[in-house]
Amino acid sequence: LDSITAVIILTVSLAIIYYVTVLFTEIYVLGTADGRKKSLKASKSGLLSSSKPVTEAEFDPGIVSTQVNPNFMKAKIGTEEDGAMSIADLLEAIKSTKEAPTDIEMWNKFKGSLQELKNSVNQSEEELHSLTEEERLVKIESEYSQSSDKVSKTSGTGARRVIRNEVAASSSSAPLRTSRRNPLGDESPSLTGINPMLSSGRRSGIFSNPLSPGATGGKSPSTVRGLSTLRSDESFSTVSPMAGRRLSKADASGPSPSRADASGPLPSS
Amino acid sequence: VVVVVILALIAISLLGWWLNKRQVNVAVMSIGVDFFQVLAIFSNLKIAWPPQIKVLFRILSAFNLNIEIVAPECLMPTITFVQKWGIIVGLPFILAGFFGFLYLLSVAKKYFFNGIREKKKLWGSMSLLVSSVLILSYLFYLYMCRTIVDVFNCVPTNPPDGNLYLSASFERCTTDFNIFWTSPYPDFIKDTSQAKLYFPALIGVIVIMFGYPLTLTYILHKNRELLMEDQLLRAKGVGNDKLTNPNALYFRKKFGRSYFQFKPEWYAWILAILTRKCAIAVTALFNKSASFQMATCLLIIFSAYTAQVQVLPYMSPSDYPDVLLKHEALAAKGDMLHTRLKASISSISSMGKKVARKNIMNSEGTISRDALLGLLKSWLFNYNTVEAVMLFATVVVCAMALMYQVCRRHLMPLMALLLAYPATLSLSHLTPPLLTHTHTFSKPFSLIEDRLFEQHVRKGFG
C-alpha cells in the first residue's frame, strides 16, 4: 500500500465505523422512530388502547395528557351541538373530583368509558359505510333529532351533575356517543357533521386537556378564531346538519372566513 | 451468484420490514447510502485508482443496486450493451410496475374475497405504493443518471487513433450529436450502441435526470405548508395517526420519505442531495483529463459540505425542542406562515417527556462529566454531524485521488493536508465566523460555551 491508498482506506473505514456505530445506536439504544421509547410506549401500548385495567405499576400520570389529549376529544367526541358535549362535562366532572389523574380506580373508570365511546364510534362508522348515500342522510337526520333531544336534556349544570353521577355509578356504560359521522365517507379530518375543532371555542375543555395538571380550561375563543385563516391549498367540506347540504370552500368565503361560520346554522341547544 | 443476489434482496426486504416495524428512523440510513453510492461512482471516473481502492469501490457499488456485480455477461454471454442499458434504466420502472401489480392484486382480493366495495377501503393502501416508488427512485437515481450519461461519454484511445469510442462498450461514437437528427446516419455510427440509444437516453435525461427532481420540487413546494405542519408534529413526537395529524397524515404516508428527515424550513433539501448526485454523474463527461474530472467532483462535494454545515438541514430527535422553539419564536414575531401553522397544531399535545438540560457546571463550580458527555453524545449522534462527517470523508477521498493522479507517492501534499486540517480547526475555534467549513467540528466547543452562558444567565436572573 502506498501512503495515499492507505489514507483513503483509513478515511473510508473510519467513516464507515462511525456510521455503523450511529446506525446501531439508533436501532438498539434509541430504538424508536424518534428516539423516544416513552412516546412509542404511550401511543402503541398506551393505557387507553389496552382493554385491561391499569395496575399500580403501569399507572403513569404523565401518560394521562397523552391519552386524554384534546385531539381525541376533537376527533372522536364532537361538540355540544352534536349532543356529545357531555364528554367534556364528563372530563370536567372527573377533574372536579380532585381524584384524577392520581387515582387509579377513577382513571380505570374513566378509561373504560372512553374505550366504550371509542368502540361505539367505530361501530357507527362501519354502519354508515355500509349504507347508501340516501340511507346515510336518513340516518343522520334521525340521529340529529335524537342528539338534539339529548343536548336539551344534558345541557347546563344540572346535566353535569347527572353525568358526574353516571360516571361515578358505572364505568361500563358508554356515557355518550357522538352523533353524526361525515356521511360522505371522505378523508376529512372532521368526523362529525360540524368540525368540532373549528366550530366554536365557547366551551372550555374542548381544546385542552382538563385532566392535565394545571389545566386552566383550554384555549380562549380568540385562539380558536385564529384558525379562521384558511390555508390556500386546503380543501374541506362538511355537511351542515341542519341544511343537509354540502358546503364548499366558496360558501365559506366572505367577510368573515371562519370555518365556524361556514359550517352552517348550528342546532340549538 | 443469482441465488446469492436473490437471498440478499430478500434479506434487505426483511431488514426493511423489521426496521419499519420497530419504527427506526431511517434518516441516518439514507445518509450512509448516499455516501456509499457516491464513492462507488468514483470508480467509474478516469482516475487510475489503486487496485485495493477499486475493490473497495466495487463492494460499495452494491448500494447503487449495481447489476454489474452479478456479472450479467457471464450469465448471458450474448447480452449486448444496449440490452444491459435497457435493463438498468428500466429496472426501477419494472419494479414499480411489479409493486403496482401486487397492489392491484391486493385490491382484487379485497373486492372478490373480502367483499369490500367501499372505494376508500379498497384503494386505501395507495400511499404505500407511492411511497415505495419514491424510495426506489431515490435509491436508483445516481446509478440511472450515470448509466444515461454513459451514452454521451466518448473517449479517445491511448495513444489516440483519431476516433472516439464509447467508454462503456468500446464502440465507435461521436460527440457531434447533430448527426443523430439527420437521416440516414453516417456509416461509422450507423449500427453502434450510441446510435441506438441516443434518443432513449435523451428521454431518460428529460424524464429521470430532470423530471424526477422537478416533479418532487413541484409536489413539495405545492404542499409546503402541509409538510411543514407534519414536520412540526413530528418534532412534537406525534402525527402517526389521524387523531394527532388530521391534516397531513395521508401526505406523510405518501410523500413522507422525501422530507421526513429535514427541518420544516428545509423541507426540500432532498433536491440539494439529488442535484449533487446528478452533478457527480455528469462529471463522467469531463473525461479529457482525469485530474480535471476529479477536481470537479471535489468542487461539487466541497460545495455540498459547505452548504451542509452552514444550513444543518437534518432534524435529529435531539433537535426537536429547538425546532419547536424556533417555530414558536417565529410565530410570536408575527411570521404569517408560522402563525397559521401554530394555529393548526396548537391544540395537539406533545408526546413524551420534555428534555431536561443538565447544567454543565455544578453548584461547586466544577464541570459535570455527565452533562458534558450527554452534550457530546447528542452532537456525535446528530444527523447533521453524520452527514458532515460523510461528506468530509468524501472530500478527503477526492483530494487524495487528485494527489494520486498528479504526483503519485509524493508525501508532501499529503502531509500538508493532514497538518493543515487540525491547524484550521484550532484556528476556527478562535475565529469561528471566518471558517465556516469547520463549523461542524468546532460545534461541541460552541455548544459547551452556549450551555455555560445559558446557565450563567439563568443564575444571574434567578
XYZ file of C-alpha atoms in Angstrom:
731
model
C 0.000 0.000 0.000
C 1.278 3.438 -0.806
C 0.556 6.246 1.622
C -2.267 7.808 -0.385
C -4.084 4.500 -0.749
C -3.650 3.928 2.969
C -5.127 7.321 3.791
C -8.121 6.707 1.522
C -8.789 3.307 3.046
C -8.317 4.695 6.560
C -10.664 7.609 5.921
C -13.384 5.461 4.394
C -13.012 2.832 7.117
C -13.276 5.401 9.904
C -16.323 6.940 8.248
C -17.933 3.505 7.940
C -17.143 2.623 11.570
C -18.605 5.901 12.751
C -21.659 5.452 10.570
C -22.284 1.882 11.705
C -21.925 2.982 15.340
C -24.529 5.690 14.858
C -26.803 3.313 12.969
C -26.675 0.626 15.621
C -27.132 3.182 18.359
C -30.184 4.406 16.510
C -31.589 0.901 16.237
C -30.670 -0.648 19.563
C -30.228 2.193 22.012
C -32.666 4.812 20.849
C -34.698 2.108 19.224
C -37.701 4.030 18.006
C -38.708 6.383 15.287
C -37.901 9.470 17.203
C -35.679 8.031 19.832
C -38.445 8.281 22.345
C -39.375 4.952 23.747
C -41.731 6.633 26.107
C -43.732 8.151 23.295
C -43.967 4.908 21.429
C -44.986 3.091 24.557
C -47.634 5.637 25.216
C -49.013 5.586 21.720
C -48.688 1.921 20.847
C -49.430 0.178 24.096
C -50.961 3.075 25.861
C -53.384 2.778 28.664
C -56.378 3.763 26.631
C -55.786 1.270 23.868
C -55.432 -1.523 26.373
C -58.619 -3.194 27.498
C -57.317 -4.450 30.833
C -57.368 -2.259 33.896
C -54.335 -0.266 34.802
C -52.211 -1.617 37.604
C -50.328 0.396 40.130
C -47.064 -0.290 38.367
C -48.395 0.759 34.980
C -50.033 3.903 36.137
C -48.239 6.966 34.965
C -49.972 10.287 35.394
C -47.722 11.662 32.667
C -49.470 9.468 30.155
C -52.811 10.965 31.005
C -52.035 14.024 28.979
C -51.109 11.764 26.072
C -54.109 9.522 26.296
C -56.765 12.061 27.006
C -55.478 14.676 24.734
C -57.697 17.290 23.173
C -57.321 15.696 19.768
C -59.071 12.632 20.973
C -61.906 14.811 22.056
C -61.936 16.704 18.826
C -61.936 13.712 16.576
C -63.977 11.246 18.498
C -66.247 13.147 20.763
C -67.561 16.154 18.961
C -69.217 19.232 20.249
C -72.118 20.264 22.301
C -74.110 20.791 19.162
C -73.567 17.177 18.258
C -75.001 16.072 21.508
C -71.666 14.839 22.707
C -70.582 17.822 24.656
C -71.279 15.991 27.800
C -67.989 14.179 27.389
C -66.317 17.457 28.097
C -68.585 17.661 31.062
C -67.505 14.184 31.944
C -63.916 15.256 31.908
C -64.702 18.297 33.942
C -66.555 16.130 36.370
C -63.586 13.871 36.774
C -61.345 16.835 37.143
C -63.553 18.372 39.745
C -63.391 15.265 41.909
C -59.736 16.134 42.514
C -59.072 12.413 42.404
C -57.961 12.097 38.818
C -55.393 11.742 37.477
C -53.743 10.335 40.538
C -56.423 7.859 41.488
C -56.126 4.595 39.634
C -59.637 3.440 40.256
C -61.066 6.644 38.887
C -58.739 6.511 35.950
C -59.838 2.983 35.149
C -63.451 4.026 35.206
C -62.734 6.923 33.007
C -60.670 4.788 30.690
C -63.445 2.258 30.404
C -65.892 4.973 29.475
C -63.665 6.362 26.810
C -62.906 2.923 25.451
C -66.570 2.210 25.028
C -67.101 5.535 23.436
C -64.328 4.706 21.044
C -65.932 1.362 20.207
C -69.302 2.948 19.651
C -67.776 5.489 17.318
C -66.072 2.783 15.296
C -69.232 0.786 15.103
C -71.145 3.808 13.984
C -68.592 4.482 11.269
C -68.841 0.935 9.991
C -72.605 1.127 9.950
C -72.504 4.334 7.994
C -70.039 2.995 5.464
C -72.314 0.097 4.694
C -75.216 2.389 3.826
C -76.018 4.106 0.576
C -75.764 7.857 0.334
C -79.507 8.272 0.788
C -79.688 5.903 3.727
C -76.863 7.748 5.358
C -78.677 11.043 5.122
C -81.790 9.495 6.624
C -79.734 8.037 9.439
C -78.013 11.318 10.040
C -81.327 13.115 10.178
C -82.685 10.664 12.713
C -79.515 10.789 14.778
C -79.598 14.509 14.626
C -83.078 14.689 16.053
C -82.056 12.264 18.806
C -78.969 14.210 19.647
C -80.912 17.464 19.761
C -83.117 15.941 22.408
C -80.093 14.743 24.253
C -78.449 18.121 24.157
C -81.517 19.766 25.524
C -81.537 17.214 28.308
C -77.882 17.311 29.057
C -77.002 20.941 28.837
C -76.423 23.079 31.850
C -75.001 22.470 35.230
C -77.731 20.051 36.141
C -76.607 17.857 33.340
C -73.081 17.959 34.609
C -74.259 16.677 37.905
C -76.124 13.880 36.157
C -73.087 12.918 34.183
C -70.861 13.082 37.177
C -73.214 10.708 38.882
C -73.274 8.474 35.840
C -69.537 8.274 35.793
C -69.313 7.611 39.432
C -72.013 4.996 39.221
C -70.814 2.920 36.363
C -67.930 2.746 34.019
C -69.436 0.034 31.904
C -71.980 2.109 30.042
C -70.764 4.306 27.295
C -71.504 7.745 28.629
C -72.472 9.261 25.360
C -71.734 8.828 21.757
C -71.049 11.138 19.002
C -73.856 11.602 16.635
C -73.108 12.262 13.031
C -70.256 10.937 11.024
C -69.235 12.530 7.821
C -71.733 10.908 5.511
C -69.531 11.355 2.504
C -67.002 8.984 3.919
C -64.155 11.066 2.687
C -60.852 11.582 4.397
C -61.793 14.795 6.010
C -60.381 15.057 9.482
C -63.780 16.081 10.661
C -65.635 13.000 11.656
C -68.633 14.834 12.857
C -71.072 16.909 10.893
C -69.682 20.056 12.313
C -65.963 20.105 12.649
C -65.633 20.397 16.385
C -62.109 21.656 16.081
C -63.344 24.688 14.291
C -66.925 25.173 15.207
C -66.505 27.169 18.329
C -64.336 27.753 21.297
C -67.171 28.590 23.550
C -66.743 25.754 25.921
C -63.535 25.480 27.759
C -62.234 21.996 27.860
C -62.790 21.181 24.232
C -59.389 22.125 23.086
C -57.385 21.414 26.145
C -56.924 18.563 28.450
C -58.811 19.249 31.603
C -57.038 16.393 33.297
C -53.587 17.680 32.757
C -52.101 19.197 35.851
C -52.502 22.920 35.919
C -55.038 22.990 33.114
C -56.957 26.180 33.175
C -59.685 25.337 30.818
C -58.298 25.384 27.366
C -57.731 27.857 24.641
C -59.584 31.051 24.584
C -62.102 31.629 21.830
C -59.776 34.151 20.294
C -57.112 31.491 19.889
C -59.554 29.251 18.173
C -60.707 32.008 15.915
C -57.138 32.200 14.742
C -57.953 29.106 12.750
C -60.217 31.094 10.535
C -57.234 31.885 8.370
C -57.668 29.193 5.804
C -54.751 27.713 4.063
C -54.867 28.326 0.379
C -54.201 24.730 -0.537
C -56.575 23.223 1.938
C -59.860 21.879 0.814
C -62.578 20.915 3.125
C -66.154 20.064 3.014
C -68.671 19.410 5.621
C -72.306 18.728 5.882
C -74.492 21.130 7.640
C -76.566 19.022 9.942
C -79.467 21.376 9.603
C -79.454 22.062 5.949
C -78.101 18.691 4.959
C -76.214 20.216 2.123
C -72.592 20.111 1.250
C -70.768 23.328 1.802
C -67.970 24.250 -0.475
C -64.981 26.405 0.179
C -66.679 29.130 -1.779
C -69.545 29.060 0.669
C -67.133 29.627 3.447
C -65.593 32.685 1.899
C -66.931 36.075 2.738
C -66.328 38.888 5.086
C -65.726 36.513 7.965
C -63.993 33.460 6.520
C -64.205 31.448 9.650
C -64.904 27.788 9.224
C -67.148 28.014 12.220
C -69.284 30.383 10.260
C -69.070 28.217 7.211
C -70.424 25.179 8.907
C -73.937 26.420 8.613
C -76.534 27.150 11.188
C -75.881 25.409 14.430
C -78.574 23.384 16.070
C -79.967 24.982 19.094
C -79.006 23.529 22.394
C -24.480 -15.660 -7.945
C -28.125 -15.150 -8.859
C -29.224 -17.149 -5.819
C -26.997 -15.050 -3.589
C -28.420 -11.848 -5.066
C -31.998 -13.073 -4.574
C -31.214 -14.073 -0.990
C -29.604 -10.686 -0.405
C -32.687 -8.925 -1.779
C -34.935 -10.991 0.496
C -32.665 -10.197 3.456
C -32.787 -6.479 2.628
C -36.576 -6.618 2.336
C -36.838 -8.369 5.707
C -34.474 -5.847 7.257
C -36.590 -3.008 5.842
C -39.741 -4.607 7.194
C -38.153 -5.093 10.613
C -36.865 -1.522 10.750
C -40.247 -0.251 9.691
C -41.902 -2.368 12.353
C -39.585 -1.004 15.022
C -40.135 2.460 13.609
C -36.424 3.101 13.360
C -35.661 6.494 11.956
C -34.151 5.654 8.600
C -32.857 9.192 8.031
C -29.443 8.054 9.150
C -29.612 5.136 6.718
C -30.182 7.376 3.732
C -27.118 9.429 4.718
C -24.941 6.317 4.622
C -26.434 5.050 1.390
C -25.754 8.418 -0.280
C -22.131 8.296 0.881
C -21.542 4.767 -0.377
C -23.261 5.460 -3.691
C -21.082 8.488 -4.389
C -17.898 6.611 -3.510
C -18.949 3.747 -5.762
C -19.488 6.109 -8.676
C -15.907 7.372 -8.286
C -14.687 4.019 -9.562
C -16.110 4.864 -12.990
C -14.085 8.052 -13.269
C -10.948 8.225 -15.326
C -8.648 8.141 -12.316
C -6.222 5.222 -12.266
C -7.260 4.058 -8.821
C -5.028 1.646 -6.925
C -6.406 -1.915 -7.140
C -7.329 -2.029 -3.433
C -9.459 1.095 -3.783
C -11.082 -0.347 -6.907
C -12.090 -3.429 -4.928
C -13.440 -1.264 -2.114
C -15.499 0.829 -4.529
C -16.782 -2.266 -6.269
C -18.068 -3.628 -2.961
C -19.700 -0.305 -2.166
C -21.388 -0.261 -5.581
C -23.875 -2.752 -4.121
C -25.538 0.309 -2.600
C -26.176 1.553 -6.123
C -28.012 -1.726 -6.757
C -25.382 -2.228 -9.397
C -26.289 -5.179 -11.601
C -22.665 -5.354 -12.779
C -21.914 -7.144 -9.506
C -23.746 -10.231 -10.736
C -21.771 -10.033 -13.988
C -24.641 -10.366 -16.457
C -22.140 -11.102 -19.239
C -21.260 -14.360 -17.508
C -24.887 -15.363 -17.093
C -25.821 -14.363 -20.644
C -22.706 -14.181 -22.834
C -24.679 -12.752 -25.745
C -26.037 -9.769 -23.839
C -25.204 -6.502 -25.552
C -24.540 -3.075 -24.102
C -27.882 -1.866 -25.472
C -29.758 -4.646 -23.670
C -27.863 -4.074 -20.444
C -28.528 -0.334 -20.644
C -32.217 -1.004 -21.155
C -32.364 -3.329 -18.158
C -30.595 -0.843 -15.856
C -32.665 2.180 -16.882
C -35.854 0.156 -16.996
C -35.294 -1.687 -13.706
C -36.956 0.895 -11.425
C -39.912 1.057 -13.796
C -40.131 -2.746 -13.844
C -40.018 -2.850 -10.043
C -42.579 -0.041 -9.782
C -44.800 -1.991 -12.184
C -44.328 -5.095 -10.061
C -45.361 -3.183 -6.927
C -48.329 -1.801 -8.843
C -49.297 -5.322 -9.869
C -49.103 -6.516 -6.252
C -51.216 -3.559 -5.229
C -53.870 -4.385 -7.820
C -53.843 -7.996 -6.635
C -54.493 -6.856 -3.073
C -57.343 -4.630 -4.307
C -58.828 -7.558 -6.239
C -58.525 -9.772 -3.159
C -60.360 -7.202 -1.070
C -63.051 -6.858 -3.724
C -63.697 -10.502 -4.565
C -62.772 -12.401 -1.404
C -63.437 -9.921 1.395
C -66.459 -8.364 -0.280
C -65.288 -4.805 0.301
C -66.975 -2.333 -2.017
C -66.120 0.940 -0.425
C -63.599 2.856 -2.517
C -61.718 4.278 0.433
C -61.049 0.853 1.886
C -60.360 -0.760 -1.458
C -57.748 1.709 -2.623
C -56.586 2.672 0.852
C -53.027 1.431 0.541
C -52.220 3.614 -2.465
C -49.991 5.737 -0.241
C -47.804 2.694 0.412
C -47.349 2.182 -3.330
C -46.418 5.828 -3.931
C -44.023 5.755 -1.002
C -42.326 2.583 -2.298
C -41.920 4.045 -5.789
C -40.389 7.210 -4.346
C -37.887 5.213 -2.299
C -36.971 3.214 -5.402
C -36.500 6.362 -7.468
C -34.263 7.864 -4.805
C -32.139 4.738 -4.491
C -31.696 4.267 -8.212
C -31.285 7.922 -9.126
C -27.499 8.180 -9.134
C -26.960 4.861 -10.899
C -29.544 5.692 -13.534
C -28.081 9.146 -14.153
C -24.659 7.567 -14.524
C -25.999 4.960 -16.955
C -27.834 7.548 -19.039
C -24.720 9.715 -19.244
C -22.741 6.700 -20.497
C -24.380 7.101 -23.915
C -22.732 10.510 -24.322
C -19.406 9.549 -22.786
C -16.929 9.212 -25.662
C -13.194 8.878 -25.049
C -10.141 8.616 -27.309
C -7.785 5.674 -27.144
C -4.355 5.901 -25.611
C -2.389 6.548 -27.806
C -5.117 8.287 -29.846
C -6.111 6.790 -33.210
C -8.184 9.806 -34.239
C -11.512 8.225 -33.304
C -13.707 8.379 -30.266
C -15.053 5.300 -28.504
C -17.930 4.799 -26.139
C -16.379 4.484 -22.710
C -18.815 1.810 -21.577
C -18.680 -0.531 -24.579
C -15.649 0.454 -26.640
C -17.686 1.074 -29.790
C -17.238 3.962 -32.192
C -19.095 7.065 -31.098
C -19.266 10.770 -31.705
C -19.710 13.953 -29.738
C -21.274 15.663 -32.737
C -24.817 14.851 -31.750
C -26.325 16.769 -34.679
C -25.806 13.739 -36.897
C -28.471 11.865 -34.960
C -31.036 14.407 -36.122
C -30.325 13.696 -39.789
C -31.109 10.577 -41.706
C -29.503 8.295 -42.725
C -26.737 8.119 -40.151
C -23.115 8.042 -41.362
C -21.740 4.519 -41.812
C -19.260 4.672 -38.936
C -22.043 5.279 -36.422
C -24.994 3.517 -38.065
C -25.205 0.293 -36.067
C -23.445 1.394 -32.929
C -24.899 1.394 -29.446
C -24.778 5.155 -29.318
C -26.963 5.458 -32.422
C -29.494 3.042 -30.933
C -29.530 4.623 -27.513
C -29.235 8.321 -28.329
C -32.975 9.088 -28.275
C -33.839 6.753 -25.366
C -31.035 8.458 -23.440
C -32.473 11.882 -24.261
C -35.845 10.729 -22.932
C -34.026 9.440 -19.854
C -32.409 12.845 -19.346
C -35.796 14.554 -19.521
C -37.838 12.033 -17.534
C -35.339 10.772 -14.974
C -32.476 13.235 -14.569
C -34.656 16.352 -14.601
C -38.205 15.025 -14.459
C -37.959 13.255 -11.134
C -36.404 16.157 -9.156
C -38.683 18.711 -10.816
C -41.807 16.678 -10.067
C -40.664 16.305 -6.491
C -39.998 20.053 -6.294
C -43.498 20.765 -7.538
C -45.148 18.374 -5.076
C -43.119 19.530 -2.090
C -43.455 23.212 -2.866
C -47.177 22.979 -3.525
C -47.742 21.246 -0.199
C -45.052 23.068 1.745
C -47.385 24.284 4.455
C -48.837 20.846 4.944
C -45.471 19.170 5.202
C -44.111 21.870 7.494
C -47.065 21.184 9.744
C -46.278 17.497 9.533
C -42.642 18.085 10.485
C -43.652 20.233 13.432
C -45.942 17.442 14.577
C -43.054 15.018 14.169
C -40.981 17.318 16.340
C -43.784 17.136 18.888
C -43.488 13.357 18.778
C -46.945 12.848 17.320
C -48.578 12.647 13.912
C -48.637 8.950 13.143
C -52.399 8.701 13.362
C -55.399 10.623 12.217
C -56.052 11.750 15.718
C -52.876 13.735 16.080
C -52.350 14.522 12.420
C -55.739 15.304 10.942
C -54.428 17.336 8.013
C -51.157 15.854 6.843
C -51.360 12.158 7.687
C -52.078 10.972 4.143
C -49.484 13.306 2.706
C -46.990 11.910 5.212
C -47.807 8.365 4.195
C -47.408 9.126 0.511
C -44.509 11.554 0.354
C -43.089 11.450 3.864
C -39.951 9.606 2.763
C -38.932 12.631 0.738
C -38.861 15.124 3.581
C -39.195 13.402 6.951
C -35.516 13.767 7.826
C -35.329 17.531 7.355
C -36.251 20.541 9.436
C -39.528 22.196 8.445
C -37.892 25.193 6.762
C -35.535 22.905 4.793
C -38.277 20.556 3.657
C -36.896 20.436 0.102
C -33.289 19.588 0.992
C -33.676 16.302 -0.828
C -33.389 18.351 -4.015
C -29.946 19.538 -2.942
C -28.950 15.896 -2.491
C -30.392 14.888 -5.864
C -28.652 17.817 -7.553
C -25.369 16.725 -6.004
C -25.857 13.178 -7.255
C -26.805 14.329 -10.738
C -23.783 16.663 -10.913
C -21.442 13.850 -9.879
C -22.906 11.588 -12.554
C -22.384 14.285 -15.171
C -18.681 14.679 -14.286
C -18.155 11.464 -16.246
C -18.399 13.634 -19.366
C -15.390 15.739 -18.362
C -13.123 12.958 -19.463
C -10.368 14.858 -21.234
C -8.327 14.899 -18.056
C -8.674 12.696 -15.012
C -7.377 15.458 -12.765
C -9.941 17.902 -14.076
C -12.675 15.310 -13.585
C -11.642 14.663 -10.004
C -11.260 18.366 -9.277
C -14.828 18.873 -10.487
C -16.002 16.163 -8.122
C -14.052 17.777 -5.308
C -15.703 21.110 -6.047
C -19.185 19.551 -6.000
C -18.646 17.646 -2.787
C -16.954 20.553 -1.063
C -19.830 22.854 -2.033
C -22.261 20.286 -0.657
C -20.222 20.054 2.527
C -20.138 23.827 2.987
C -23.875 24.081 2.391
C -24.498 21.239 4.822
C -22.515 22.699 7.716
C -23.922 26.147 7.065
C -27.574 25.086 6.883
C -27.690 21.975 9.109
C -30.907 20.797 7.443
C -31.388 17.444 9.175
C -33.779 17.173 12.077
C -32.492 14.718 14.645
C -34.552 13.797 17.688
C -32.211 15.980 19.726
C -33.174 18.917 17.505
C -36.903 18.608 18.117
C -37.117 21.027 21.055
C -35.088 23.640 19.177
C -37.239 23.268 16.057
C -40.377 23.835 18.114
C -38.837 26.769 19.937
C -37.825 28.369 16.668
C -41.311 27.864 15.309
C -42.835 29.433 18.424
C -40.457 32.372 18.198
C -41.284 32.999 14.538
C -44.999 32.782 15.263
C -44.570 35.222 18.124
C -42.749 37.595 15.810
C -45.770 37.599 13.535
C -44.479 35.433 10.723
C -47.678 34.649 8.814
C -46.747 31.112 7.844
C -45.730 30.094 11.342
C -48.755 31.810 12.841
C -51.001 29.712 10.642
C -49.024 26.587 11.448
C -49.238 27.354 15.135
C -52.991 27.721 14.877
C -53.171 24.328 13.162
C -51.075 22.421 15.652
C -51.537 24.301 18.892
C -54.285 22.019 20.104
C -52.215 18.903 19.551
C -50.330 17.860 22.629
C -46.715 16.825 22.575
C -45.783 13.271 23.346
C -43.082 12.137 25.678
C -41.289 13.931 28.385
C -39.699 17.265 27.912
C -35.970 17.140 27.541
C -34.272 18.334 30.657
C -30.988 20.087 30.123
C -28.382 19.399 32.705
C -26.122 22.141 33.900
C -22.587 21.755 32.704
C -21.190 23.473 35.746
C -22.478 22.246 39.067
C -23.010 24.262 42.227
C -19.450 23.658 43.349
C -18.139 25.331 40.265
C -16.810 22.146 38.681
C -17.707 20.724 35.311
C -20.280 17.918 35.383
C -18.906 14.975 33.456
C -22.346 13.506 32.800
C -23.692 16.721 31.363
C -20.603 17.126 29.225
C -20.820 13.570 27.917
C -24.514 13.986 27.220
C -23.823 17.099 25.228
C -21.049 15.450 23.245
C -23.222 12.393 22.649
C -26.066 14.485 21.275
C -23.596 16.203 18.936
C -21.955 12.960 17.866
C -25.242 11.238 17.026
C -26.806 14.244 15.387
C -27.677 13.520 11.744
C -26.091 16.778 10.649
C -22.821 15.640 12.162
C -23.140 12.256 10.468
C -23.786 13.888 7.080
C -20.916 16.348 7.591
C -18.516 13.537 8.504
C -19.546 11.523 5.454
C -19.126 14.490 3.160
C -15.808 15.338 4.739
C -14.605 11.784 4.170
C -15.669 12.105 0.523
C -13.762 15.374 0.242
C -10.660 13.650 1.615
C -11.058 10.795 -0.888
C -11.374 13.298 -3.758
C -8.345 15.259 -2.604
C -6.295 12.087 -2.209
C -7.327 10.885 -5.651
C -6.252 14.197 -7.099
C -2.882 13.928 -5.407
C -2.550 10.350 -6.522
C -3.215 11.416 -10.090
C -0.892 14.412 -10.074
C 2.096 13.205 -8.083
C 1.996 9.615 -7.021
C 3.809 8.615 -3.873
C 4.695 12.203 -3.174
C 4.182 12.645 0.514
C 4.475 16.406 0.812
C 0.948 17.371 -0.284
C -0.455 14.604 1.858
C 1.427 15.771 4.910
C 0.403 19.348 4.179
C -3.242 18.344 4.154
C -3.007 16.221 7.253
C -1.302 19.032 9.147
C -3.440 21.780 7.718
C -6.729 20.467 8.902
C -6.085 20.314 12.650
C -4.473 23.741 12.394
C -7.543 25.095 10.654
C -9.766 23.500 13.246
C -7.994 25.152 16.141
C -7.968 28.477 14.303
C -11.653 28.156 13.600
C -12.296 27.791 17.290
C -10.676 31.156 17.833
C -12.320 32.807 14.852
C -15.396 30.730 14.005
C -17.054 33.089 11.535
C -14.032 33.094 9.265
C -14.019 29.395 8.534
C -17.493 28.079 8.185
C -16.453 24.714 6.846
C -15.042 23.707 10.189
C -18.208 24.699 11.943
C -19.383 21.154 12.482
C -16.170 20.036 14.062
C -15.915 23.007 16.377
C -19.593 22.647 17.233
C -19.040 20.799 20.547
C -16.958 23.693 21.842
C -19.570 26.238 20.924
C -22.295 24.020 22.394
C -20.454 23.904 25.704
C -19.921 27.646 25.619
C -23.608 28.229 24.846
C -24.725 25.953 27.644
C -22.403 27.614 30.146
C -23.601 31.021 29.036
C -27.234 29.929 29.320
C -26.590 28.581 32.799
C -24.815 31.773 33.779
C -27.680 33.946 32.535
C -30.234 31.778 34.294
C -28.275 32.011 37.509
C -27.999 35.738 37.135
C -31.715 36.200 36.672
C -32.594 33.603 39.253
